[in-house]
CSV table of C-alpha atoms and ligand atoms in Angstrom, one decimal:
chain,number,residue,atom,x,y,z
A,1,UNK,CA,-0.1,0.2,-0.1
A,2,UNK,CA,1.7,3.3,-0.9
A,3,UNK,CA,2.1,6.3,1.6
A,4,UNK,CA,2.5,9.7,0.7
A,5,UNK,CA,4.9,12.0,2.9
A,6,UNK,CA,5.0,15.5,4.0
A,7,UNK,CA,6.8,18.6,5.1
A,8,UNK,CA,3.8,20.4,6.3
A,9,UNK,CA,4.5,24.9,6.8
A,10,UNK,CA,4.9,25.6,2.9
A,11,UNK,CA,2.9,28.5,1.7
A,12,UNK,CA,0.6,27.8,-1.4
A,13,UNK,CA,1.0,30.2,-4.7
A,14,UNK,CA,-0.6,29.6,-8.1
A,15,UNK,CA,-3.6,28.0,-9.6
A,16,UNK,CA,-4.9,24.7,-8.9
A,17,UNK,CA,-7.3,23.5,-10.7
A,18,UNK,CA,-10.6,21.1,-10.0
A,19,UNK,CA,-12.4,18.5,-12.3
A,20,UNK,CA,-15.3,17.0,-13.6
A,21,UNK,CA,-16.7,15.2,-9.9
A,22,UNK,CA,-16.5,11.7,-8.3
A,23,UNK,CA,-20.6,11.9,-7.4
A,24,UNK,CA,-21.6,12.5,-10.9
A,25,UNK,CA,-19.4,10.9,-12.2
A,26,UNK,CA,-20.0,7.3,-10.9
A,27,UNK,CA,-23.5,7.8,-11.6
A,28,UNK,CA,-23.1,9.2,-15.0
A,29,UNK,CA,-21.0,6.2,-16.3
A,30,UNK,CA,-23.8,3.7,-14.8
A,31,UNK,CA,-26.4,5.4,-16.4
A,32,UNK,CA,-24.1,6.0,-20.4
A,33,UNK,CA,-25.7,1.7,-20.2
A,34,UNK,CA,-29.1,3.5,-21.0
A,35,UNK,CA,-28.4,4.6,-24.1
A,36,UNK,CA,-28.8,2.5,-26.8
A,37,UNK,CA,-26.1,4.5,-29.9
A,38,UNK,CA,-22.8,5.2,-28.2
A,39,UNK,CA,-22.7,8.2,-26.0
A,40,UNK,CA,-19.4,10.6,-25.0
A,41,UNK,CA,-19.2,11.8,-21.5
A,42,UNK,CA,-15.9,15.3,-20.9
A,43,UNK,CA,-14.7,16.2,-18.1
A,44,UNK,CA,-14.5,12.7,-15.7
A,45,UNK,CA,-11.8,12.8,-13.4
A,46,UNK,CA,-8.7,10.1,-13.1
A,47,UNK,CA,-9.5,8.3,-10.5
A,48,UNK,CA,-9.3,4.5,-9.4
A,49,UNK,CA,-13.5,4.5,-9.4
A,50,UNK,CA,-14.0,5.5,-12.4
A,51,UNK,CA,-11.3,2.8,-12.8
A,52,UNK,CA,-13.7,0.0,-11.4
A,53,UNK,CA,-16.4,1.1,-13.3
A,54,UNK,CA,-15.5,1.1,-16.4
A,55,UNK,CA,-13.8,-2.9,-15.3
A,56,UNK,CA,-17.6,-3.4,-14.6
A,57,UNK,CA,-18.8,-2.4,-18.4
A,58,UNK,CA,-16.0,-4.5,-20.1
A,59,UNK,CA,-18.2,-8.0,-18.0
A,60,UNK,CA,-20.9,-6.1,-19.0
A,61,UNK,CA,-19.6,-6.3,-22.9
A,62,UNK,CA,-19.9,-2.5,-23.6
A,63,UNK,CA,-17.8,-0.8,-25.5
A,64,UNK,CA,-15.7,1.6,-24.3
A,65,UNK,CA,-12.8,4.0,-25.0
A,66,UNK,CA,-11.7,6.4,-22.2
A,67,UNK,CA,-9.1,9.6,-23.5
A,68,UNK,CA,-7.6,12.1,-21.1
A,69,UNK,CA,-10.7,13.1,-19.3
A,70,UNK,CA,-13.1,12.2,-21.4
A,71,UNK,CA,-15.4,9.0,-22.4
A,72,UNK,CA,-16.6,6.6,-25.1
A,73,UNK,CA,-19.6,4.4,-24.4
A,74,UNK,CA,-21.5,2.6,-26.7
A,75,UNK,CA,-24.0,0.0,-24.9
A,76,UNK,CA,-25.8,-1.7,-28.2
A,77,UNK,CA,-25.2,-5.2,-27.7
A,78,UNK,CA,-23.9,-5.4,-23.8
A,79,UNK,CA,-24.7,-8.3,-22.4
A,80,UNK,CA,-26.9,-8.6,-19.2
A,81,UNK,CA,-24.9,-10.8,-17.3
A,82,UNK,CA,-24.2,-10.7,-13.8
A,83,UNK,CA,-21.4,-8.9,-12.0
A,84,UNK,CA,-19.1,-10.5,-10.5
A,85,UNK,CA,-19.0,-10.1,-5.8
A,86,UNK,CA,-15.2,-9.1,-6.8
A,87,UNK,CA,-16.2,-6.0,-9.2
A,88,UNK,CA,-19.5,-4.9,-7.7
A,89,UNK,CA,-17.4,-4.3,-4.8
A,90,UNK,CA,-15.4,-2.3,-5.5
A,91,UNK,CA,-17.4,0.9,-4.1
A,92,UNK,CA,-19.9,1.5,-3.4
A,93,UNK,CA,-21.8,3.4,-6.4
A,94,UNK,CA,-21.4,0.4,-8.3
A,95,UNK,CA,-25.8,0.5,-7.1
A,96,UNK,CA,-26.7,2.6,-9.3
A,97,UNK,CA,-26.2,-1.5,-11.9
A,98,UNK,CA,-29.4,-1.5,-10.1
A,99,UNK,CA,-31.5,1.2,-11.4
A,100,UNK,CA,-29.3,1.1,-15.1
A,101,UNK,CA,-29.6,-2.3,-16.1
A,102,UNK,CA,-33.2,-2.9,-14.6
A,103,UNK,CA,-34.6,0.2,-16.1
A,104,UNK,CA,-32.6,-1.0,-19.9
A,105,UNK,CA,-33.4,-4.6,-19.8
A,106,UNK,CA,-36.1,-5.5,-16.6
A,107,UNK,CA,-34.4,-7.3,-14.9
A,108,UNK,CA,-30.2,-7.3,-12.6
A,109,UNK,CA,-28.0,-9.7,-11.1
A,110,UNK,CA,-25.3,-8.7,-9.1
A,111,UNK,CA,-23.6,-8.7,-5.6
A,112,UNK,CA,-23.9,-5.7,-3.5
A,113,UNK,CA,-22.6,-5.7,0.2
A,114,UNK,CA,-23.3,-3.5,2.7
A,115,UNK,CA,-21.9,-1.1,4.7
A,116,UNK,CA,-18.6,0.9,5.1
A,117,UNK,CA,-16.0,2.9,7.5
A,118,UNK,CA,-18.8,5.2,7.5
A,119,UNK,CA,-21.7,3.4,8.4
A,120,UNK,CA,-24.3,1.5,7.7
A,121,UNK,CA,-24.7,3.0,3.9
A,122,UNK,CA,-28.3,1.0,3.7
A,123,UNK,CA,-29.7,0.6,0.1
A,124,UNK,CA,-33.7,0.4,1.4
A,125,UNK,CA,-34.3,3.2,0.2
A,126,UNK,CA,-33.1,2.0,-3.8
A,127,UNK,CA,-34.9,-0.9,-2.9
A,128,UNK,CA,-38.2,0.1,-1.9
A,129,UNK,CA,-38.2,2.3,-5.6
A,130,UNK,CA,-37.9,-0.8,-7.7
A,131,UNK,CA,-40.6,-2.9,-6.2
A,132,UNK,CA,-42.6,0.5,-6.7
A,133,UNK,CA,-42.5,0.8,-9.8
A,134,UNK,CA,-43.0,-3.4,-10.6
A,135,UNK,CA,-39.7,-4.9,-9.4
A,136,UNK,CA,-39.3,-8.0,-6.9
A,137,UNK,CA,-35.4,-8.4,-5.3
A,138,UNK,CA,-34.2,-11.9,-4.5
A,139,UNK,CA,-32.0,-11.7,-1.9
A,140,UNK,CA,-28.7,-13.9,-1.0
A,141,UNK,CA,-25.7,-12.9,1.3
A,142,UNK,CA,-24.5,-10.7,-0.8
A,143,UNK,CA,-26.4,-11.7,-3.8
A,144,UNK,CA,-29.5,-9.3,-5.5
A,145,UNK,CA,-31.9,-10.3,-8.2
A,146,UNK,CA,-33.9,-7.0,-9.1
A,147,UNK,CA,-36.2,-8.4,-11.9
A,148,UNK,CA,-40.4,-7.0,-13.4
A,149,UNK,CA,-42.9,-8.3,-15.8
A,150,UNK,CA,-43.3,-4.4,-16.7
A,151,UNK,CA,-42.2,-0.9,-15.3
A,152,UNK,CA,-44.7,1.2,-14.2
A,153,UNK,CA,-44.3,4.4,-13.0
A,154,UNK,CA,-45.4,5.6,-9.7
A,155,UNK,CA,-45.8,7.2,-7.0
A,156,UNK,CA,-42.6,7.3,-4.8
A,157,UNK,CA,-42.1,9.2,-0.7
A,158,UNK,CA,-38.1,9.1,0.5
A,159,UNK,CA,-37.8,9.2,4.0
A,160,UNK,CA,-35.1,10.1,3.7
A,161,UNK,CA,-33.9,12.6,1.2
A,162,UNK,CA,-30.7,10.1,-0.7
A,163,UNK,CA,-28.7,10.6,-2.6
A,164,UNK,CA,-27.8,7.2,-3.6
A,165,UNK,CA,-32.3,6.2,-3.7
A,166,UNK,CA,-33.4,9.6,-6.2
A,167,UNK,CA,-30.6,8.3,-8.6
A,168,UNK,CA,-31.3,5.3,-9.0
A,169,UNK,CA,-35.1,5.4,-8.3
A,170,UNK,CA,-34.8,7.7,-11.6
A,171,UNK,CA,-33.0,5.6,-14.2
A,172,UNK,CA,-35.3,2.5,-13.5
A,173,UNK,CA,-37.9,5.4,-14.5
A,174,UNK,CA,-36.6,7.0,-18.2
A,175,UNK,CA,-38.1,4.0,-19.5
A,176,UNK,CA,-40.7,1.8,-17.4
A,177,UNK,CA,-44.6,2.9,-18.3
A,178,UNK,CA,-46.1,6.4,-17.7
A,179,UNK,CA,-45.0,8.6,-14.6
A,180,UNK,CA,-43.5,8.9,-11.7
A,181,UNK,CA,-43.3,11.7,-9.4
A,182,UNK,CA,-40.3,11.1,-6.8
A,183,UNK,CA,-41.2,13.2,-3.1
A,184,UNK,CA,-38.4,14.1,-1.5
A,185,UNK,CA,-36.3,13.5,-3.6
A,186,UNK,CA,-32.7,14.6,-3.0
A,187,UNK,CA,-31.1,17.6,-4.9
A,188,UNK,CA,-27.6,17.4,-5.3
A,189,UNK,CA,-25.8,18.9,-8.0
A,190,UNK,CA,-25.9,16.3,-8.9
A,191,UNK,CA,-28.9,14.7,-9.3
A,192,UNK,CA,-28.9,17.0,-12.0
A,193,UNK,CA,-26.3,16.9,-14.1
A,194,UNK,CA,-28.1,13.2,-14.1
A,195,UNK,CA,-30.6,14.7,-15.0
A,196,UNK,CA,-29.9,16.6,-17.4
A,197,UNK,CA,-27.4,13.7,-18.6
A,198,UNK,CA,-30.7,11.7,-19.8
A,199,UNK,CA,-32.7,14.4,-20.7
A,200,UNK,CA,-29.6,15.2,-23.6
A,201,UNK,CA,-31.2,11.2,-24.1
A,202,UNK,CA,-34.2,12.2,-24.9
A,203,UNK,CA,-35.3,11.1,-21.9
A,204,UNK,CA,-38.2,13.5,-20.0
A,205,UNK,CA,-37.4,14.3,-16.9
A,206,UNK,CA,-38.2,17.4,-14.7
A,207,UNK,CA,-37.6,19.3,-11.2
A,208,UNK,CA,-34.2,17.3,-10.4
A,209,UNK,CA,-32.5,19.3,-8.0
A,210,UNK,CA,-35.7,20.7,-6.4
A,211,UNK,CA,-37.5,17.9,-3.6
A,212,UNK,CA,-40.0,16.3,-6.7
A,213,UNK,CA,-38.5,14.4,-8.7
A,214,UNK,CA,-41.3,13.8,-12.5
A,215,UNK,CA,-40.3,11.5,-14.9
A,216,UNK,CA,-41.8,10.0,-17.5
A,217,UNK,CA,-41.5,7.3,-20.1
A,218,UNK,CA,-39.7,6.5,-23.3
A,219,UNK,CA,-38.9,4.2,-25.0
A,220,UNK,CA,-35.8,5.1,-26.7
A,221,UNK,CA,-32.0,7.0,-26.2
A,222,UNK,CA,-30.1,8.1,-27.9
A,223,UNK,CA,-26.6,8.1,-28.8
A,224,UNK,CA,-25.5,12.4,-26.7
A,225,UNK,CA,-22.5,14.0,-26.0
A,226,UNK,CA,-22.2,15.9,-21.4
A,227,UNK,CA,-20.4,17.1,-18.9
A,228,UNK,CA,-19.6,16.1,-16.1
A,229,UNK,CA,-19.3,19.9,-13.4
A,230,UNK,CA,-17.3,20.3,-11.0
A,231,UNK,CA,-16.5,18.3,-7.7
A,232,UNK,CA,-17.9,20.9,-5.1
A,233,UNK,CA,-16.3,18.1,-2.3
A,234,UNK,CA,-12.5,18.2,-3.7
A,235,UNK,CA,-13.4,22.4,-4.6
A,236,UNK,CA,-13.9,22.6,-0.8
A,237,UNK,CA,-11.4,20.5,-0.2
A,238,UNK,CA,-8.7,22.5,-1.7
A,239,UNK,CA,-10.5,26.1,-0.2
A,240,UNK,CA,-10.2,24.9,3.1
A,241,UNK,CA,-6.1,24.0,2.3
A,242,UNK,CA,-6.1,27.9,0.7
A,243,UNK,CA,-8.0,29.4,3.9
A,244,UNK,CA,-4.7,27.8,5.9
A,245,UNK,CA,-1.7,28.6,4.1
A,246,UNK,CA,-2.4,30.5,0.1
A,247,UNK,CA,-0.9,33.2,-0.8
A,248,UNK,CA,-2.3,34.0,-4.0
A,249,UNK,CA,-3.5,30.5,-4.4
A,250,UNK,CA,-6.9,30.3,-6.6
A,251,UNK,CA,-8.5,27.2,-6.6
A,252,UNK,CA,-9.6,27.4,-10.7
A,253,UNK,CA,-12.9,26.1,-12.4
A,254,UNK,CA,-14.8,25.7,-10.0
A,255,UNK,CA,-19.2,26.4,-9.7
A,256,UNK,CA,-19.0,29.5,-6.4
A,257,UNK,CA,-22.6,28.6,-5.9
A,258,UNK,CA,-22.0,24.8,-5.2
A,259,UNK,CA,-19.8,25.5,-2.4
A,260,UNK,CA,-21.9,28.5,-0.4
A,261,UNK,CA,-22.0,27.1,3.1
A,262,UNK,CA,-18.5,25.9,2.4
A,263,UNK,CA,-17.5,29.8,1.4
A,264,UNK,CA,-20.3,31.3,4.2
A,265,UNK,CA,-19.3,29.2,6.8
A,266,UNK,CA,-15.6,30.3,6.3
A,267,UNK,CA,-16.5,33.5,6.1
A,268,UNK,CA,-18.0,33.9,9.4
A,269,UNK,CA,-14.9,32.0,10.6
A,270,UNK,CA,-12.9,35.7,9.2
A,271,UNK,CA,-11.5,34.0,5.9
A,272,UNK,CA,-10.8,36.8,2.5
A,273,UNK,CA,-11.9,35.3,-0.8
A,274,UNK,CA,-12.2,37.2,-3.5
A,275,UNK,CA,-15.1,35.1,-5.3
A,276,UNK,CA,-15.3,34.9,-9.6
A,277,UNK,CA,-17.4,33.4,-11.9
A,278,UNK,CA,-16.0,29.7,-12.0
A,279,UNK,CA,-12.4,31.0,-9.6
A,280,UNK,CA,-11.7,31.6,-5.7
A,281,UNK,CA,-8.8,33.1,-4.8
A,282,UNK,CA,-7.3,33.6,-1.5
A,283,UNK,CA,-4.6,35.9,-1.1
A,284,UNK,CA,-3.1,36.1,2.1
A,285,UNK,CA,-4.0,33.7,6.0
A,286,UNK,CA,-5.1,35.5,8.7
A,287,UNK,CA,-6.1,34.6,12.2
A,288,UNK,CA,-9.9,32.4,12.4
A,289,UNK,CA,-12.6,32.5,14.7
A,290,UNK,CA,-14.3,29.4,15.7
A,291,UNK,CA,-17.6,28.5,14.8
A,292,UNK,CA,-20.5,26.1,14.4
A,293,UNK,CA,-20.9,23.3,12.3
A,294,UNK,CA,-23.6,21.3,10.9
A,295,UNK,CA,-23.3,19.1,8.6
A,296,UNK,CA,-27.0,18.7,6.5
A,297,UNK,CA,-28.8,17.7,3.4
A,298,UNK,CA,-27.4,19.7,0.2
A,299,UNK,CA,-27.5,23.4,-0.5
A,300,UNK,CA,-26.4,22.8,3.3
A,301,UNK,CA,-23.1,21.8,4.3
A,302,UNK,CA,-22.4,18.4,3.2
A,303,UNK,CA,-21.3,16.2,5.2
A,304,UNK,CA,-18.4,15.1,2.8
A,305,UNK,CA,-16.2,18.4,4.2
A,306,UNK,CA,-17.1,17.3,7.3
A,307,UNK,CA,-13.5,15.6,8.0
A,308,UNK,CA,-11.6,17.9,6.1
A,309,UNK,CA,-13.2,20.9,7.7
A,310,UNK,CA,-11.3,19.0,11.1
A,311,UNK,CA,-7.9,20.5,10.9
A,312,UNK,CA,-9.0,23.9,10.1
A,313,UNK,CA,-11.2,24.3,12.7
A,314,UNK,CA,-7.9,23.2,14.8
A,315,UNK,CA,-6.1,26.4,13.8
A,316,UNK,CA,-9.5,28.8,14.6
A,317,UNK,CA,-9.2,31.0,17.7
A,318,UNK,CA,-11.8,29.5,20.3
A,319,UNK,CA,-14.3,26.2,20.4
A,320,UNK,CA,-15.6,25.3,16.8
A,321,UNK,CA,-18.2,22.7,17.6
A,322,UNK,CA,-19.6,20.1,14.9
A,323,UNK,CA,-22.4,18.0,14.4
A,324,UNK,CA,-22.5,15.3,11.6
A,325,UNK,CA,-26.5,14.6,11.0
A,326,UNK,CA,-26.3,11.7,7.3
A,327,UNK,CA,-23.1,9.0,9.3
A,328,UNK,CA,-23.5,7.2,12.2
A,329,UNK,CA,-19.3,6.6,11.9
A,330,UNK,CA,-17.6,9.7,10.0
A,331,UNK,CA,-14.6,10.6,12.6
A,332,UNK,CA,-12.6,7.4,12.3
A,333,UNK,CA,-9.8,10.6,11.5
A,334,UNK,CA,-10.3,12.5,14.7
A,335,UNK,CA,-8.0,9.8,16.7
A,336,UNK,CA,-4.4,10.3,14.6
A,337,UNK,CA,-5.8,14.7,14.9
A,338,UNK,CA,-5.2,14.1,18.8
A,339,UNK,CA,-2.2,12.6,18.0
A,340,UNK,CA,-0.6,15.5,16.0
A,341,UNK,CA,-1.6,17.8,18.9
A,342,UNK,CA,-5.5,18.5,18.2
A,343,UNK,CA,-7.2,19.6,21.1
A,344,UNK,CA,-10.8,17.8,20.3
A,345,UNK,CA,-13.9,16.2,21.9
A,346,UNK,CA,-16.0,13.3,20.7
A,347,UNK,CA,-18.9,14.1,22.8
A,348,UNK,CA,-20.7,11.0,21.1
A,349,UNK,CA,-20.7,10.1,17.6
A,350,UNK,CA,-22.3,12.3,15.8
A,351,UNK,CA,-20.8,15.9,17.7
A,352,UNK,CA,-17.2,17.0,18.0
A,353,UNK,CA,-15.7,20.2,19.6
A,354,UNK,CA,-12.2,21.0,18.7
A,355,UNK,CA,-10.1,23.5,20.9
A,356,UNK,CA,-7.9,25.9,18.9
A,357,UNK,CA,-4.9,27.4,18.1
A,358,UNK,CA,-2.8,24.0,18.0
A,359,UNK,CA,0.6,23.4,16.6
A,360,UNK,CA,0.0,20.4,15.0
A,361,UNK,CA,2.9,17.9,14.5
A,362,UNK,CA,3.9,15.9,12.0
A,363,UNK,CA,4.0,12.2,12.3
A,364,UNK,CA,2.7,8.9,11.5
A,365,UNK,CA,-0.5,8.6,10.8
A,366,UNK,CA,-3.0,6.3,8.3
A,367,UNK,CA,-6.0,7.1,6.0
A,368,UNK,CA,-9.3,5.9,7.6
A,369,UNK,CA,-11.6,6.7,4.7
A,370,UNK,CA,-11.7,8.5,1.9
A,371,UNK,CA,-12.8,12.6,3.2
A,372,UNK,CA,-10.5,10.8,6.8
A,373,UNK,CA,-7.3,11.0,4.4
A,374,UNK,CA,-7.8,13.8,2.8
A,375,UNK,CA,-8.4,15.3,6.4
A,376,UNK,CA,-5.0,13.4,8.2
A,377,UNK,CA,-3.0,15.3,4.0
A,378,UNK,CA,-4.1,18.6,4.8
A,379,UNK,CA,-3.4,17.8,8.9
A,380,UNK,CA,0.0,17.0,7.3
A,381,UNK,CA,-0.3,19.5,4.9
A,382,UNK,CA,0.0,22.1,8.0
A,383,UNK,CA,1.7,20.0,11.2
A,384,UNK,CA,5.9,21.1,11.5
A,385,UNK,CA,7.7,18.1,10.9
A,386,UNK,CA,6.8,15.9,8.8
A,387,UNK,CA,3.8,13.0,8.5
A,388,UNK,CA,3.1,9.9,6.7
A,389,UNK,CA,0.1,9.3,5.4
A,390,UNK,CA,-0.3,4.7,4.5
A,391,UNK,CA,-3.1,3.5,3.1
A,392,UNK,CA,-4.0,6.4,0.5
A,393,UNK,CA,-6.2,3.7,-1.8
A,394,UNK,CA,-8.3,5.4,0.1
A,395,UNK,CA,-7.6,9.7,-0.9
A,396,UNK,CA,-6.2,8.9,-4.3
A,397,UNK,CA,-9.6,6.7,-5.5
A,398,UNK,CA,-11.7,10.0,-4.8
A,399,UNK,CA,-9.4,13.1,-5.7
A,400,UNK,CA,-7.7,13.7,-9.1
A,401,UNK,CA,-4.0,13.6,-8.8
A,402,UNK,CA,-3.9,15.4,-5.7
A,403,UNK,CA,0.0,15.0,-4.7
A,404,UNK,CA,0.6,16.6,-8.6
A,405,UNK,CA,-2.0,19.0,-8.1
A,406,UNK,CA,-0.1,20.9,-4.1
A,407,UNK,CA,2.8,19.7,-5.7
A,408,UNK,CA,2.6,22.7,-8.6
A,409,UNK,CA,1.9,25.0,-6.1
A,410,UNK,CA,4.5,24.9,-3.7
A,411,UNK,CA,3.4,21.8,-1.1
A,412,UNK,CA,6.2,19.7,-0.7
A,413,UNK,CA,4.9,16.5,-0.6
A,414,UNK,CA,5.6,12.5,-2.5
A,415,UNK,CA,3.7,9.8,-3.4
A,416,UNK,CA,6.5,6.9,-1.3
B,501,EPZ,C1,-23.8,10.8,-1.2
B,501,EPZ,O1,-24.0,8.7,-0.6
B,501,EPZ,C2,-22.6,10.3,-1.6
B,501,EPZ,N1,-21.6,9.1,-2.2
B,501,EPZ,C3,-21.6,10.5,-0.4
B,501,EPZ,O2,-20.3,9.9,-0.4
B,501,EPZ,C4,-22.4,11.2,0.7
B,501,EPZ,O3,-21.5,11.3,2.2
B,501,EPZ,C5,-24.0,11.1,0.6
B,501,EPZ,O4,-24.2,11.0,-1.1
B,501,EPZ,C6,-24.5,12.5,0.9
B,501,EPZ,O5,-24.4,13.2,0.3
B,501,EPZ,C7,-21.5,9.2,-3.4
B,501,EPZ,O6,-21.7,9.7,-4.7
B,501,EPZ,C8,-21.0,8.0,-4.3
B,501,EPZ,P1,-27.4,9.1,1.0
B,501,EPZ,P2,-25.9,7.7,-0.5
B,501,EPZ,O7,-28.1,7.7,0.2
B,501,EPZ,O8,-26.6,8.2,-2.0
B,501,EPZ,C9,-28.9,6.6,4.9
B,501,EPZ,C10,-18.3,10.4,-0.6
B,501,EPZ,O9,-16.8,11.0,0.5
B,501,EPZ,N2,-30.0,6.3,3.7
B,501,EPZ,O10,-27.9,10.7,0.7
B,501,EPZ,O11,-24.8,6.6,-0.8
B,501,EPZ,C11,-28.1,6.6,4.5
B,501,EPZ,O12,-27.2,5.2,5.9
B,501,EPZ,C12,-19.0,9.5,0.2
B,501,EPZ,O13,-17.5,10.7,-1.3
B,501,EPZ,C13,-30.5,4.8,3.7
B,501,EPZ,O14,-31.0,5.0,5.3
B,501,EPZ,O15,-26.2,8.9,0.1
B,501,EPZ,C14,-27.6,7.6,5.2
B,501,EPZ,O16,-27.1,8.3,7.0
B,501,EPZ,C15,-19.0,9.5,1.2
B,501,EPZ,N3,-31.0,4.1,3.6
B,501,EPZ,C16,-27.7,9.0,4.6
B,501,EPZ,O17,-29.5,8.2,4.0
B,501,EPZ,C17,-31.0,3.9,2.0
B,501,EPZ,O18,-31.6,2.9,1.5
B,501,EPZ,C18,-27.6,10.0,2.5
B,501,EPZ,O19,-27.5,9.0,2.6
B,501,EPZ,C19,-29.8,5.1,1.4
B,501,EPZ,C20,-29.4,5.8,1.6
């Protein structure tokens, strides 16, 4: 398992270009198989999650051609074979093949592991949605078979505005007979990105980005060209780094209003930012005040930026408070952060208080999960001395070229 080695304390200057959104790309690629012709997706990030999805497409005999950041997919002759366990368990987002294969063939067989480090991660809302559309579900251990004689549009109310369930039901409904209404739908920008992709194929989806999405079934989906939106979580991660170490550091190729909740929280802490149409520049690091943060569904403060924000809060004067309302186990990075010198109390597995300003000392730490790993990397960038992070595959599966991007603006960082 490779490691990342960082010598902390370097100010960072220059421009970091943000890549396409992981949480959009991992839905768009499975969605591509709904298309009856060849389709191209641009601005796909270069991350291992995309590699894993490519493997699944090849296993389904789709024709896929990936060069630099564009992916060309022709699913006109794919075979609806069982997706083997070793492929489908590589990433959570393999569950989008449930919606797209069900939507295309009215049947899907695959394996789906439960749980991961940040929480139980059930998919009951996905499966209830499929059943409402007329599917029957057979589960044996991790094996799952979902099939329907007919997929009939239906009214579906989501108990929780789940991102995955909203997208998966949309994928299953695009070719169903009649209209499907999803109420209490998630409103994340990635959902809009998937809906506009399907609509450019000829689907009939309205309301994406609001809590009520209507999908009128269509019979054919034509080839099209589509682009992945900028990754708001990658952008937010680098904006936090800029607030801590930026000296004329620009985070470029972003959609600022997708990270409005983070920008407003950083402003509240005293961060000065120049906000452009598709970039944010931080000229200098300042003295920051403690803040309170509660993670919520979009447009609230994103749970995926809660862990990267922790190192920032260790540098704010006063006692900050984080309340994590989405996942039940998303503080795994805190023990190593305390080892580096932070003054953090985990009140329960949903609330933590962070006393600042504390100096962090470099040392050997671990990436516990994707955003926890990013959090440790930020700790390493601000700590005195050398930090080495192991289990960095967690980080590399979700951040395109992160070592290069940071090296290009002056960080003393390398993959060893
Ligand atoms: C997506 O996960 C993201 N992953 C997660 O990002 C992100 O943290 C999450 O949305 C919330 O924003 C991808 O898009 C690939 P949910 P998802 O369904 O869709 C409960 C990252 O770091 N729930 O919105 O799995 C669930 O337990 C990853 O990039 C059910 O109870 O999240 C959680 O408490 C981590 N039943 C809440 O809903 C279900 O059927 C929100 O989950 C589905 C979800």
